[in-house]
Short mmCIF file of C-alpha atoms and ligand atoms in Angstrom, two decimals:
data_model
loop_
_atom_site.label_atom_id
_atom_site.label_comp_id
_atom_site.label_asym_id
_atom_site.label_seq_id
_atom_site.Cartn_x
_atom_site.Cartn_y
_atom_site.Cartn_z
CA MET A 164 16.74 3.89 56.48
CA SER A 165 13.22 5.02 56.91
CA GLY A 166 10.54 3.16 55.01
CA VAL A 167 12.94 0.16 54.71
CA ASP A 168 11.00 -3.04 55.61
CA LEU A 169 12.46 -5.77 53.20
CA ALA A 170 9.85 -8.56 54.43
CA LYS A 171 7.04 -6.17 53.05
CA ALA A 172 8.51 -6.06 49.62
CA VAL A 173 8.31 -9.53 48.79
CA GLY A 174 4.97 -10.78 47.30
CA TYR A 175 4.25 -7.01 46.39
CA GLN A 176 2.35 -7.16 43.09
CA GLN A 177 3.37 -4.36 40.48
CA GLU A 178 1.01 -2.67 38.25
CA ASP A 179 0.28 -4.59 34.94
CA LYS A 180 2.29 -3.57 32.02
CA PRO A 181 0.65 -3.82 28.66
CA VAL A 182 2.63 -5.22 25.85
CA ALA A 183 2.39 -5.73 21.97
CA TRP A 184 4.41 -7.30 19.37
CA ASN A 185 4.27 -8.08 15.63
CA GLN A 186 6.01 -10.72 13.19
CA ARG A 187 8.54 -7.84 12.39
CA ASP A 188 9.60 -7.33 15.95
CA LEU A 189 10.14 -11.14 16.21
CA LEU A 190 12.60 -11.22 13.02
CA VAL A 191 14.21 -8.05 14.47
CA TYR A 192 14.97 -9.97 17.85
CA ALA A 193 15.99 -13.16 15.87
CA VAL A 194 18.78 -11.13 14.15
CA GLY A 195 19.61 -9.24 17.36
CA ILE A 196 20.48 -12.67 18.94
CA GLY A 197 22.63 -13.61 16.01
CA ALA A 198 20.49 -15.62 13.70
CA LYS A 199 22.24 -16.31 10.47
CA LYS A 200 20.84 -15.99 6.81
CA ASP A 201 20.17 -19.75 6.69
CA ASP A 202 18.27 -20.10 9.81
CA PHE A 203 15.09 -19.99 8.02
CA SER A 204 13.21 -21.15 11.11
CA LEU A 205 14.13 -17.85 12.74
CA VAL A 206 14.51 -15.45 10.12
CA ASN A 207 12.05 -16.33 7.22
CA GLU A 208 8.46 -15.87 8.03
CA LEU A 209 7.47 -17.43 4.81
CA ASP A 210 9.44 -20.89 5.73
CA LYS A 211 7.09 -23.45 7.05
CA ALA A 212 9.39 -24.18 9.89
CA TRP A 213 9.15 -20.44 10.95
CA ALA A 214 8.03 -19.76 14.46
CA PRO A 215 8.52 -17.07 17.01
CA PHE A 216 11.79 -17.54 18.85
CA PRO A 217 10.60 -18.78 22.58
CA THR A 218 12.86 -16.42 24.66
CA TYR A 219 11.34 -13.23 22.80
CA PRO A 220 9.20 -12.25 25.78
CA VAL A 221 12.47 -11.16 27.69
CA VAL A 222 12.52 -7.69 25.69
CA LEU A 223 8.82 -6.88 26.72
CA GLY A 224 9.54 -5.50 30.01
CA PHE A 225 11.71 -2.47 28.17
CA LYS A 226 9.39 -2.47 24.91
CA GLY A 227 5.83 -2.36 26.09
CA THR A 228 3.68 -1.71 23.49
CA THR A 229 5.68 0.80 21.49
CA GLN A 230 6.67 0.56 17.77
CA ASP A 231 9.28 3.39 18.48
CA VAL A 232 12.58 3.89 20.40
CA VAL A 233 12.06 3.78 24.17
CA ASP A 234 13.51 6.87 26.14
CA PHE A 235 15.47 4.49 28.41
CA ARG A 236 16.33 7.27 30.93
CA GLN A 237 12.75 8.31 31.38
CA LEU A 238 11.72 4.58 31.63
CA MET A 239 14.09 4.09 34.53
CA ALA A 240 13.18 7.47 36.30
CA GLY A 241 9.57 6.61 35.91
CA GLY A 242 9.88 3.22 37.57
CA LYS A 243 7.65 2.78 40.55
CA LEU A 244 9.42 2.26 43.96
CA THR A 245 8.36 -1.23 45.42
CA PRO A 246 7.22 -0.64 49.07
CA GLY A 247 9.82 -1.87 51.66
CA LEU A 248 12.81 -1.49 49.26
CA PRO A 249 15.09 1.36 49.60
CA LYS A 250 15.92 3.59 46.66
CA LEU A 251 18.33 1.82 44.57
CA ASN A 252 21.15 3.24 42.47
CA PRO A 253 20.14 2.51 38.88
CA ASP A 254 24.05 2.82 37.78
CA ARG A 255 24.89 0.07 40.22
CA VAL A 256 22.51 -2.73 39.15
CA VAL A 257 23.68 -5.64 37.25
CA HIS A 258 21.29 -8.52 35.72
CA ALA A 259 22.22 -11.44 37.89
CA SER A 260 20.07 -14.35 36.53
CA GLN A 261 17.14 -14.84 34.18
CA SER A 262 14.84 -17.54 33.27
CA ILE A 263 11.74 -18.44 30.93
CA GLU A 264 9.46 -21.07 30.92
CA ILE A 265 7.35 -21.46 27.96
CA LEU A 266 3.58 -22.23 28.79
CA LYS A 267 2.02 -21.83 25.20
CA PRO A 268 3.73 -21.00 21.82
CA LEU A 269 3.66 -17.23 21.32
CA PRO A 270 1.48 -15.86 18.35
CA ALA A 271 3.44 -14.08 15.57
CA VAL A 272 1.18 -11.05 16.14
CA SER A 273 0.00 -10.03 19.70
CA GLY A 274 -2.80 -7.81 19.01
CA PRO A 275 -4.06 -5.61 21.80
CA GLY A 276 -4.69 -6.64 25.30
CA TRP A 277 -1.56 -8.61 26.48
CA LYS A 278 0.18 -7.79 29.49
CA LEU A 279 2.88 -8.64 31.81
CA LYS A 280 1.96 -9.38 35.39
CA LYS A 281 4.86 -8.71 37.82
CA ARG A 282 5.50 -9.52 41.50
CA ASN A 283 8.38 -9.50 43.80
CA THR A 284 9.26 -12.97 44.74
CA GLY A 285 12.56 -12.57 46.82
CA VAL A 286 15.04 -10.10 48.59
CA THR A 287 18.29 -11.17 49.81
CA GLU A 288 20.99 -8.73 51.34
CA ASN A 289 24.55 -9.75 51.95
CA LYS A 290 28.02 -7.95 52.42
CA THR A 291 28.20 -6.79 49.03
CA GLY A 292 24.75 -5.86 48.15
CA LEU A 293 21.15 -6.55 47.71
CA LEU A 294 19.65 -9.09 45.37
CA VAL A 295 16.06 -8.43 44.09
CA GLU A 296 13.99 -11.11 42.46
CA GLU A 297 10.92 -10.84 40.27
CA GLU A 298 8.29 -13.21 38.45
CA THR A 299 6.91 -12.02 35.60
CA ILE A 300 4.20 -13.68 33.64
CA LEU A 301 2.94 -12.87 30.05
CA VAL A 302 -0.93 -13.23 29.77
CA ASP A 303 -3.15 -12.88 26.66
CA PRO A 304 -6.31 -10.54 26.72
CA GLN A 305 -8.10 -13.40 28.44
CA GLY A 306 -5.65 -13.75 31.01
CA THR A 307 -4.18 -17.17 29.71
CA PRO A 308 -0.46 -17.37 30.75
CA TYR A 309 1.95 -17.98 27.94
CA ALA A 310 5.30 -17.60 29.64
CA LYS A 311 6.63 -17.39 33.10
CA LEU A 312 9.90 -15.53 33.85
CA TYR A 313 12.29 -14.93 36.91
CA SER A 314 14.88 -12.25 36.87
CA ALA A 315 17.15 -11.36 39.42
CA ALA A 316 19.08 -7.98 39.83
CA PHE A 317 21.86 -7.39 42.11
CA ASN A 318 22.37 -3.91 43.49
CA LEU A 319 25.92 -3.43 44.31
CA GLY A 320 26.67 -1.73 47.60
CA ALA A 321 23.03 -1.65 48.72
CA ARG A 322 23.15 -2.39 52.44
CA PRO A 323 19.83 -0.99 53.80
CA THR A 324 19.61 -3.11 57.07
CA GLY A 325 23.30 -4.37 57.61
CA THR A 326 21.94 -7.80 58.12
CA ASN A 327 21.73 -11.11 56.28
CA PHE A 328 18.13 -10.65 55.42
CA SER A 329 16.79 -13.34 52.89
CA LYS A 330 13.22 -14.24 51.98
CA ARG A 331 12.09 -15.96 48.77
CA ILE A 332 8.55 -17.26 47.87
CA ALA A 333 9.39 -18.61 44.44
CA GLY A 334 11.98 -19.19 41.69
CA PRO A 335 12.90 -21.25 38.98
CA PRO A 336 14.32 -24.79 38.84
CA GLN A 337 18.21 -24.50 39.47
CA ALA A 338 20.90 -26.25 37.07
CA LYS A 339 22.51 -29.55 38.09
CA PRO A 340 26.31 -29.10 38.37
CA VAL A 341 28.51 -29.66 35.30
CA PRO A 342 29.42 -33.16 35.40
CA LYS A 343 33.26 -33.36 35.95
CA ASP A 344 33.94 -36.87 34.68
CA ARG A 345 32.99 -36.44 30.95
CA LYS A 346 33.20 -34.13 28.19
CA PRO A 347 30.23 -31.98 26.95
CA ASP A 348 27.66 -33.97 24.67
CA TRP A 349 27.50 -30.54 22.48
CA VAL A 350 29.95 -27.74 21.90
CA ILE A 351 28.42 -24.97 19.56
CA ARG A 352 30.75 -21.91 18.65
CA ASP A 353 29.46 -18.86 17.27
CA GLN A 354 30.48 -15.22 16.50
CA THR A 355 28.94 -11.91 17.60
CA THR A 356 29.55 -9.01 15.43
CA PRO A 357 30.91 -5.69 16.08
CA GLU A 358 27.40 -4.41 15.35
CA GLN A 359 25.47 -6.94 17.65
CA ALA A 360 24.60 -4.42 20.50
CA VAL A 361 23.31 -1.80 17.78
CA LEU A 362 21.05 -4.62 16.40
CA TYR A 363 19.77 -6.02 19.66
CA ARG A 364 18.67 -2.60 20.98
CA LEU A 365 16.40 -2.26 18.47
CA SER A 366 14.01 -4.86 20.38
CA GLY A 367 13.72 -2.43 23.27
CA ASP A 368 16.93 -1.98 25.65
CA TYR A 369 18.29 1.52 24.48
CA ASN A 370 20.55 1.82 27.69
CA MET A 371 23.32 4.04 26.33
CA LEU A 372 25.92 1.48 27.88
CA HIS A 373 25.25 -0.62 24.88
CA ILE A 374 25.80 2.14 22.22
CA ASP A 375 27.93 4.83 23.74
CA PRO A 376 31.55 3.67 24.58
CA SER A 377 32.20 6.59 27.04
CA ILE A 378 29.59 5.19 29.44
CA GLY A 379 31.44 1.71 29.34
CA GLN A 380 34.71 3.44 29.78
CA ALA A 381 33.38 5.25 32.83
CA SER A 382 32.10 2.31 34.42
CA GLY A 383 35.44 0.16 33.71
CA PHE A 384 34.29 -2.06 30.84
CA GLY A 385 36.72 -0.35 28.53
CA GLY A 386 33.95 0.37 26.07
CA VAL A 387 30.49 -0.98 24.94
CA ILE A 388 29.58 -4.19 26.19
CA LEU A 389 26.65 -6.49 24.61
CA HIS A 390 23.38 -6.86 26.49
CA GLY A 391 23.54 -9.72 28.59
CA LEU A 392 20.18 -10.88 27.16
CA ALA A 393 21.74 -10.93 23.78
CA THR A 394 24.12 -13.32 24.83
CA TYR A 395 21.29 -15.06 26.64
CA GLY A 396 19.61 -15.55 23.07
CA PHE A 397 22.84 -16.61 21.45
CA ALA A 398 23.06 -19.61 23.94
CA ALA A 399 19.40 -20.41 23.64
CA ARG A 400 19.99 -20.65 19.71
CA ALA A 401 22.91 -22.78 20.23
CA LEU A 402 20.59 -25.19 22.03
CA VAL A 403 17.87 -24.93 19.84
CA SER A 404 19.94 -25.64 16.49
CA ALA A 405 22.16 -28.43 18.41
CA ILE A 406 19.69 -30.16 20.11
CA GLY A 407 16.26 -29.33 19.09
CA GLY A 408 16.80 -29.48 15.12
CA ASN A 409 16.71 -25.74 14.94
CA ASP A 410 12.98 -25.79 15.64
CA PRO A 411 12.25 -22.72 17.84
CA ARG A 412 9.09 -24.74 19.58
CA SER A 413 11.79 -27.33 21.08
CA LEU A 414 12.78 -24.86 23.78
CA ARG A 415 10.41 -25.18 27.02
CA PHE A 416 12.57 -23.87 29.93
CA TYR A 417 15.75 -21.89 29.95
CA ALA A 418 17.64 -20.10 32.46
CA VAL A 419 21.07 -18.83 33.10
CA ARG A 420 23.25 -16.68 35.50
CA PHE A 421 25.04 -13.61 34.14
CA THR A 422 28.79 -14.13 35.31
CA ALA A 423 30.90 -11.71 32.88
CA PRO A 424 30.51 -9.15 30.43
CA VAL A 425 30.69 -9.82 26.49
CA LYS A 426 31.71 -7.23 23.84
CA PRO A 427 30.21 -7.24 20.53
CA GLY A 428 32.67 -9.02 18.20
CA ASP A 429 33.30 -11.79 20.74
CA ALA A 430 33.42 -15.30 19.84
CA LEU A 431 31.18 -17.63 22.25
CA GLU A 432 31.38 -21.10 23.00
CA THR A 433 28.42 -23.03 24.57
CA SER A 434 29.23 -26.47 26.24
CA VAL A 435 26.25 -28.63 27.02
CA TRP A 436 25.65 -31.72 29.10
CA GLU A 437 22.51 -34.01 28.89
CA VAL A 438 21.87 -34.52 32.56
CA GLY A 439 18.61 -36.30 32.51
CA PRO A 440 14.91 -36.46 31.31
CA GLY A 441 13.00 -33.25 31.85
CA PRO A 442 9.32 -32.90 32.08
CA ASP A 443 6.81 -33.49 29.15
CA GLY A 444 9.26 -35.65 27.26
CA THR A 445 11.98 -33.20 27.14
CA THR A 446 15.67 -33.51 27.95
CA GLU A 447 17.30 -31.55 30.82
CA VAL A 448 20.76 -30.02 29.94
CA THR A 449 23.32 -28.21 32.07
CA PHE A 450 25.33 -25.55 30.12
CA VAL A 451 27.99 -22.67 30.43
CA THR A 452 29.05 -20.14 27.70
CA LYS A 453 32.40 -18.73 27.43
CA ASN A 454 34.44 -15.95 25.59
CA VAL A 455 36.55 -18.30 23.41
CA THR A 456 39.66 -16.29 23.48
CA THR A 457 39.72 -15.48 27.13
CA GLY A 458 37.96 -18.68 28.25
CA LYS A 459 36.00 -16.46 30.96
CA VAL A 460 32.62 -18.00 31.74
CA CYS A 461 29.95 -15.13 30.69
CA LEU A 462 26.89 -17.38 31.33
CA GLY A 463 26.86 -19.91 34.12
CA ALA A 464 24.54 -22.22 35.82
CA GLY A 465 22.72 -22.82 32.41
CA VAL A 466 19.82 -25.23 32.47
CA ALA A 467 17.30 -26.01 29.86
CA TYR A 468 14.39 -28.42 29.13
CA ILE A 469 14.34 -29.10 25.33
CA LYS A 470 12.63 -31.58 22.89
CA LYS A 471 15.61 -33.30 21.29
CA LEU A 472 15.05 -33.92 17.78
CA GLU A 473 14.80 -37.78 17.09
CA LYS A 474 17.18 -39.22 14.55
CA GLY A 475 15.75 -40.08 11.32
CA LYS A 476 12.65 -37.71 11.78
CA LEU A 477 13.97 -35.16 9.10
C1 NAG B 130 26.03 -11.61 47.66
O1 NAG B 130 24.80 -12.09 46.50
C2 NAG B 130 25.24 -12.09 45.27
C3 NAG B 130 24.08 -12.21 44.59
O2 NAG B 130 23.60 -13.64 45.05
C4 NAG B 130 26.48 -12.96 45.16
O3 NAG B 130 26.75 -13.03 43.75
C5 NAG B 130 27.58 -12.77 45.96
O4 NAG B 130 28.78 -13.72 45.81
C6 NAG B 130 27.09 -12.48 47.38
N1 NAG B 130 28.24 -11.96 48.23
C7 NAG B 130 28.69 -12.58 49.47
C8 NAG B 130 29.67 -11.84 50.08
O5 NAG B 130 28.18 -13.62 50.02
C1 NAG B 131 26.28 -12.42 57.18
O1 NAG B 131 26.78 -13.64 56.73
C2 NAG B 131 28.20 -13.56 56.71
C3 NAG B 131 28.82 -14.87 55.85
O2 NAG B 131 28.01 -15.94 56.43
C4 NAG B 131 28.81 -13.47 58.01
O3 NAG B 131 30.12 -13.43 58.18
C5 NAG B 131 28.37 -12.23 58.72
O4 NAG B 131 28.68 -12.07 60.27
C6 NAG B 131 26.75 -12.30 58.83
N1 NAG B 131 26.39 -10.71 59.32
C7 NAG B 131 25.51 -10.46 60.01
C8 NAG B 131 25.10 -9.29 60.37
O5 NAG B 131 24.79 -11.68 60.57
C1 NAG B 132 36.76 -11.76 25.19
O1 NAG B 132 38.04 -12.26 24.52
C2 NAG B 132 38.61 -11.36 23.28
C3 NAG B 132 39.62 -11.77 22.65
O2 NAG B 132 40.57 -12.07 23.81
C4 NAG B 132 38.90 -9.76 24.38
O3 NAG B 132 39.48 -8.84 23.41
C5 NAG B 132 37.67 -9.32 25.06
O4 NAG B 132 37.78 -8.23 25.64
C6 NAG B 132 36.90 -10.58 25.78
N1 NAG B 132 35.73 -9.99 26.29
C7 NAG B 132 35.51 -9.76 27.60
C8 NAG B 132 34.28 -9.19 27.84
O5 NAG B 132 36.31 -10.06 28.53
#
């Protein structure tokens, strides 16, 4: 294919994307990821324990600075091509993995001048498609980084060179394996509602797949599926509530692989194993999240560094 040079894509720095949010956006996100009426540290901005939920920056790539609905088709069509990559089919892309490292607590209101700095950090081709990895850093108007994210998207069927090309220059820490010899240290069950995707999209991802059942039917999902990043938020809440005393500031690093779709209304079960100390006084955990009824794993290779609530401190 002409213009294809996978090595050239790796390291490519994209144009900065301005972003902004307010406290209301943070509250809308919290209910999008299933926060309940009693989770005051997530949903009641007047509570002393309230803080922005730390995974919030994952929505900013879609949201940008707008306070209104994002035209998803236009956003996709307007995406700039990365030099060296082939033109990729937006209908055959699946979100493969997502991580976030919290470097500084987010303010409740951004104000102007914040942006996402994005670069390509990896391209891997195999028999079934092309994996494209990106690093995104959220910076304030002075350029101070607040969060560092890695995401990977798998482009099914993309075989631009027909080789096993692979180059990666950065990436997040990987999960330790689930211990085979012991039960999980925490098991957290939660219920998504039939309206979960309708709520989650209000944070910026207005992909029609998550509201129009005919699109999911055509793609073989049998109807609407929940945003992968909504399930991502559900599992983050599970860790924060079970391990971090429901203090949003307890979570410092959090990563998963997306392994199967979830439908709005499915019940989720997150199983968590403590696997060692993490950096800066945190605890490292490995986790998986399943659809309770089918037993199918929807989030795999989960890893987090989280500050454990010390007993007797409440
Ligand atoms: C190709 O890469 C993807 C993404 O890393 C992976 O899920 C898939 O199993 C790989 N396929 C083969 C045939 O190695
Ligand atoms: C790519 O890797 C697969 C699996 O390791 C191997 O079977 C195949 O021959 C390789 N293809 C090329 C073109 O090297
Ligand atoms: C999860 O389990 C429920 C209950 O069996 C099932 O209806 C649903 O289709 C499953 N979700 C997915 C995405 O497989």
